[in-house]
Amino acid sequence: MLVIGLALVAALSWLAAWHWAFELLSHFHVYFLLGGAALALLALGLRQWPTAGLASLVAAASFSVVWPHLHLPPTDLQPQSGPMVRLIWANLHHRNTDLDALRRLIETEKPDIMVLTELDPVHDAVLRDVARLLPFQSEPPRANAFGITLLATQPPEWLKFDLTMGDYAPLMVARLCPAESGCLTLLGLHAWRPGPSWTAARDRQLAHAAAVARRHVDEGERVVLVGDLNLTPFSPAFDWLTTQSGLWDTAILPAERPRTTPSIATWRLANTGIGLPIDHALVSSGIGIVSRRVGPDIGSDHHPLILDLKIAP
């Protein structure tokens, strides 16, 4: 019965494009893969051949979804030369942040650029403390869980918060030149999660972000999009976003330094051990990846993303 239940849930995940509840299931393909493989081995040991076959089918089907996001298809992306730029994205989860851990993260990593969401007035003291490292700080959003704040060692050439999708769905767009070698256009987004009354609006939000990113890419700019997108790479909405924006997922791009992070999950469900990669960094051509790391626990239910980048002239 356990294998049948797993097979049914996994099968429903293939209807992700048709209903938000099925899209939520699509985020768990890694777990379907692991569960199917474990049950197949157990059934083989017990000589329960039909059960082993069904569990193997579940594992194989989920592997076909997961595999494209574990390796990079052929691209024209090339390593870049020049100075390194460190970028951190973090969802602070309001008052749940460990303020000392956040302060320690900034002081240890010394980012050139930092993009934050889910801020609370309790973070103001930390922002003041790190102003010597990140003197440019945009006004923190108040009473908006989806608001974005930009911190940087140098002021951006320009910065705007695109409210096309409404006051509570800002898309941050900034032009920054943190290194002598080149400039980048940085987009920051905290997307709505799928749900009974949110999915259609979320899809429009992602479509708008993709269109803005594509416009800057087509103008020959180096583009980076970071954010809590509230979806995993296994969702059809993620594939659509990368295709329409012209951006690449840094999770599968080759990096100069080997990846040492033991997990790709950036969000964790309490103490269950369940985690999902829902925080993302997407880049255009002209952006080289030196390293991409999932950062330490800062008290939030999200872990930060830490990227070291090189920008082509």
CSV table of N, CA and C in Angstrom, one decimal, residues 23 26-27 69 87-91 115-117 148 186-192 194 202 206 223-239 241-242 245 247-253 264-267 275-283 289 292-294 302-307 309:
chain,number,residue,atom,x,y,z
A,23,GLU,N,1.1,21.3,-8.6
A,23,GLU,CA,2.4,21.9,-8.7
A,23,GLU,C,3.2,21.8,-7.4
A,26,SER,N,5.0,18.7,-7.3
A,26,SER,CA,6.1,18.6,-8.2
A,26,SER,C,7.4,19.0,-7.6
A,27,HIS,N,7.3,19.8,-6.5
A,27,HIS,CA,8.5,20.2,-5.8
A,27,HIS,C,9.2,19.0,-5.1
A,69,HIS,N,18.2,19.1,-14.1
A,69,HIS,CA,18.6,20.1,-13.2
A,69,HIS,C,19.8,19.8,-12.4
A,87,LEU,N,27.9,38.4,-4.0
A,87,LEU,CA,26.5,38.7,-3.9
A,87,LEU,C,25.8,37.8,-2.9
A,88,ILE,N,25.0,38.3,-2.0
A,88,ILE,CA,24.3,37.5,-1.1
A,88,ILE,C,22.8,37.8,-1.2
A,89,TRP,N,22.0,36.7,-1.3
A,89,TRP,CA,20.5,36.9,-1.2
A,89,TRP,C,20.1,36.2,0.1
A,90,ALA,N,19.1,36.8,0.8
A,90,ALA,CA,18.7,36.2,2.1
A,90,ALA,C,17.2,36.6,2.4
A,91,ASN,N,16.4,35.6,2.7
A,91,ASN,CA,15.1,35.8,3.2
A,91,ASN,C,15.2,35.7,4.7
A,115,VAL,N,21.0,41.4,-1.1
A,115,VAL,CA,19.6,41.7,-1.3
A,115,VAL,C,18.8,40.9,-0.3
A,116,LEU,N,17.9,41.6,0.4
A,116,LEU,CA,17.1,41.0,1.5
A,116,LEU,C,15.6,41.2,1.3
A,117,THR,N,14.9,40.2,1.9
A,117,THR,CA,13.5,40.3,1.9
A,117,THR,C,13.0,39.8,3.3
A,148,ILE,N,11.7,44.3,-0.8
A,148,ILE,CA,13.1,44.0,-1.1
A,148,ILE,C,13.9,45.2,-0.6
A,186,LEU,N,20.7,44.1,-11.9
A,186,LEU,CA,20.3,43.1,-10.8
A,186,LEU,C,18.8,43.2,-10.6
A,187,LEU,N,18.2,42.1,-10.6
A,187,LEU,CA,16.7,42.0,-10.3
A,187,LEU,C,16.6,41.2,-9.0
A,188,GLY,N,15.7,41.7,-8.2
A,188,GLY,CA,15.4,41.0,-6.9
A,188,GLY,C,13.9,40.8,-6.8
A,189,LEU,N,13.5,39.6,-6.5
A,189,LEU,CA,12.1,39.2,-6.5
A,189,LEU,C,11.8,38.3,-5.3
A,190,HIS,N,10.7,38.6,-4.6
A,190,HIS,CA,10.1,37.6,-3.7
A,190,HIS,C,8.7,37.3,-4.2
A,191,ALA,N,8.6,36.1,-4.9
A,191,ALA,CA,7.4,35.8,-5.6
A,191,ALA,C,6.4,35.2,-4.6
A,192,TRP,N,5.1,35.4,-5.0
A,192,TRP,CA,4.0,34.8,-4.3
A,192,TRP,C,4.1,33.3,-4.4
A,194,PRO,N,2.2,29.5,-4.9
A,194,PRO,CA,1.0,29.1,-5.5
A,194,PRO,C,-0.1,28.7,-4.4
A,202,ARG,N,0.7,34.9,-9.3
A,202,ARG,CA,2.1,34.5,-9.3
A,202,ARG,C,2.7,34.3,-10.7
A,206,LEU,N,5.8,36.3,-12.3
A,206,LEU,CA,7.0,35.6,-13.0
A,206,LEU,C,7.1,36.1,-14.4
A,223,VAL,N,23.0,40.3,-16.7
A,223,VAL,CA,21.8,40.3,-15.9
A,223,VAL,C,21.9,39.2,-14.8
A,224,VAL,N,21.5,39.6,-13.6
A,224,VAL,CA,21.4,38.6,-12.5
A,224,VAL,C,20.0,38.8,-11.9
A,225,LEU,N,19.3,37.7,-11.7
A,225,LEU,CA,18.1,37.7,-10.9
A,225,LEU,C,18.2,36.8,-9.7
A,226,VAL,N,18.0,37.4,-8.5
A,226,VAL,CA,18.0,36.6,-7.3
A,226,VAL,C,16.7,36.7,-6.6
A,227,GLY,N,16.3,35.7,-5.9
A,227,GLY,CA,15.1,35.8,-5.1
A,227,GLY,C,14.6,34.5,-4.5
A,228,ASP,N,13.6,34.7,-3.6
A,228,ASP,CA,12.8,33.6,-3.1
A,228,ASP,C,11.6,33.5,-4.1
A,229,LEU,N,11.7,32.5,-5.0
A,229,LEU,CA,10.7,32.3,-6.0
A,229,LEU,C,9.6,31.4,-5.6
A,230,ASN,N,9.7,30.8,-4.4
A,230,ASN,CA,8.6,30.0,-3.9
A,230,ASN,C,8.3,28.8,-4.9
A,231,LEU,N,9.3,28.4,-5.6
A,231,LEU,CA,9.1,27.2,-6.4
A,231,LEU,C,10.5,26.5,-6.6
A,232,THR,N,10.5,25.3,-6.9
A,232,THR,CA,11.8,24.5,-7.1
A,232,THR,C,12.1,24.4,-8.6
A,233,PRO,N,13.3,24.0,-8.9
A,233,PRO,CA,13.6,23.8,-10.4
A,233,PRO,C,12.7,22.8,-11.0
A,234,PHE,N,12.0,21.9,-10.3
A,234,PHE,CA,11.2,20.8,-10.8
A,234,PHE,C,9.8,21.3,-11.2
A,235,SER,N,9.5,22.5,-10.9
A,235,SER,CA,8.2,23.0,-11.3
A,235,SER,C,8.2,23.5,-12.8
A,236,PRO,N,7.2,23.2,-13.5
A,236,PRO,CA,7.1,23.7,-14.9
A,236,PRO,C,7.2,25.3,-15.0
A,237,ALA,N,6.8,25.9,-13.9
A,237,ALA,CA,6.9,27.4,-13.9
A,237,ALA,C,8.3,27.9,-13.9
A,238,PHE,N,9.2,27.1,-13.3
A,238,PHE,CA,10.6,27.5,-13.3
A,238,PHE,C,11.2,27.3,-14.6
A,239,ASP,N,11.0,26.2,-15.3
A,239,ASP,CA,11.5,26.0,-16.7
A,239,ASP,C,11.0,27.2,-17.6
A,241,LEU,N,10.2,30.2,-16.7
A,241,LEU,CA,10.9,31.4,-16.3
A,241,LEU,C,12.2,31.5,-16.9
A,242,THR,N,13.0,30.4,-16.8
A,242,THR,CA,14.4,30.5,-17.4
A,242,THR,C,14.3,30.6,-18.9
A,245,SER,N,13.1,34.3,-19.8
A,245,SER,CA,14.0,35.4,-19.4
A,245,SER,C,15.4,35.3,-20.1
A,247,LEU,N,17.8,33.5,-19.0
A,247,LEU,CA,18.8,33.4,-17.9
A,247,LEU,C,19.0,31.9,-17.6
A,248,TRP,N,20.2,31.6,-16.9
A,248,TRP,CA,20.6,30.3,-16.6
A,248,TRP,C,20.6,30.1,-15.1
A,249,ASP,N,20.2,28.9,-14.6
A,249,ASP,CA,20.2,28.6,-13.2
A,249,ASP,C,21.6,28.4,-12.7
A,250,THR,N,22.1,29.2,-11.8
A,250,THR,CA,23.5,29.0,-11.3
A,250,THR,C,23.7,27.7,-10.6
A,251,ALA,N,22.6,27.0,-10.2
A,251,ALA,CA,22.8,25.8,-9.5
A,251,ALA,C,23.4,24.7,-10.4
A,252,ILE,N,23.3,24.9,-11.7
A,252,ILE,CA,23.9,23.8,-12.6
A,252,ILE,C,25.0,24.4,-13.5
A,253,LEU,N,25.3,25.7,-13.3
A,253,LEU,CA,26.4,26.2,-14.1
A,253,LEU,C,27.7,25.8,-13.6
A,264,ILE,N,21.4,21.2,-1.4
A,264,ILE,CA,21.0,22.3,-2.3
A,264,ILE,C,19.8,23.0,-1.8
A,265,ALA,N,19.1,22.5,-0.7
A,265,ALA,CA,17.9,23.0,-0.1
A,265,ALA,C,18.2,24.4,0.5
A,266,THR,N,17.4,25.4,0.2
A,266,THR,CA,17.6,26.7,0.9
A,266,THR,C,16.5,27.0,1.9
A,267,TRP,N,15.4,26.2,1.8
A,267,TRP,CA,14.3,26.3,2.8
A,267,TRP,C,14.0,25.0,3.5
A,275,GLY,N,13.6,19.7,3.1
A,275,GLY,CA,14.1,20.9,2.6
A,275,GLY,C,13.9,21.0,1.1
A,276,LEU,N,13.7,22.2,0.6
A,276,LEU,CA,13.5,22.5,-0.9
A,276,LEU,C,14.3,23.6,-1.4
A,277,PRO,N,14.8,23.6,-2.6
A,277,PRO,CA,15.6,24.7,-3.2
A,277,PRO,C,14.6,25.7,-3.8
A,278,ILE,N,14.2,26.7,-3.0
A,278,ILE,CA,13.2,27.6,-3.6
A,278,ILE,C,13.8,29.0,-3.7
A,279,ASP,N,15.0,29.2,-3.2
A,279,ASP,CA,15.7,30.5,-3.4
A,279,ASP,C,16.7,30.3,-4.6
A,280,HIS,N,16.7,31.2,-5.5
A,280,HIS,CA,17.5,31.0,-6.7
A,280,HIS,C,18.3,32.2,-7.1
A,281,ALA,N,19.3,31.9,-8.0
A,281,ALA,CA,20.1,33.0,-8.6
A,281,ALA,C,20.2,32.6,-10.1
A,282,LEU,N,19.7,33.4,-11.0
A,282,LEU,CA,19.8,33.2,-12.4
A,282,LEU,C,20.7,34.2,-13.0
A,283,VAL,N,21.4,33.8,-14.0
A,283,VAL,CA,22.4,34.8,-14.7
A,283,VAL,C,22.3,34.7,-16.2
A,289,ILE,N,30.7,32.2,-12.9
A,289,ILE,CA,30.4,31.7,-11.6
A,289,ILE,C,31.8,31.2,-11.0
A,292,ARG,N,29.2,29.1,-5.8
A,292,ARG,CA,27.8,29.3,-5.4
A,292,ARG,C,27.6,28.4,-4.1
A,293,ARG,N,27.2,29.0,-3.0
A,293,ARG,CA,27.1,28.3,-1.8
A,293,ARG,C,25.7,28.6,-1.1
A,294,VAL,N,25.2,27.6,-0.4
A,294,VAL,CA,24.1,27.8,0.5
A,294,VAL,C,24.7,28.1,1.8
A,302,HIS,N,14.8,30.1,5.9
A,302,HIS,CA,15.6,30.1,4.6
A,302,HIS,C,17.1,30.2,5.0
A,303,HIS,N,17.9,29.6,4.2
A,303,HIS,CA,19.4,29.8,4.3
A,303,HIS,C,19.7,30.8,3.2
A,304,PRO,N,20.7,31.6,3.4
A,304,PRO,CA,21.1,32.6,2.4
A,304,PRO,C,21.8,31.9,1.2
A,305,LEU,N,21.8,32.5,0.1
A,305,LEU,CA,22.6,32.1,-1.1
A,305,LEU,C,23.8,33.0,-1.2
A,306,ILE,N,25.0,32.5,-1.4
A,306,ILE,CA,26.2,33.3,-1.5
A,306,ILE,C,26.8,33.0,-2.8
A,307,LEU,N,27.0,34.0,-3.6
A,307,LEU,CA,27.5,33.8,-5.0
A,307,LEU,C,28.8,34.7,-5.2
A,309,LEU,N,30.9,36.1,-8.2
A,309,LEU,CA,30.7,36.2,-9.7
A,309,LEU,C,31.8,37.0,-10.3
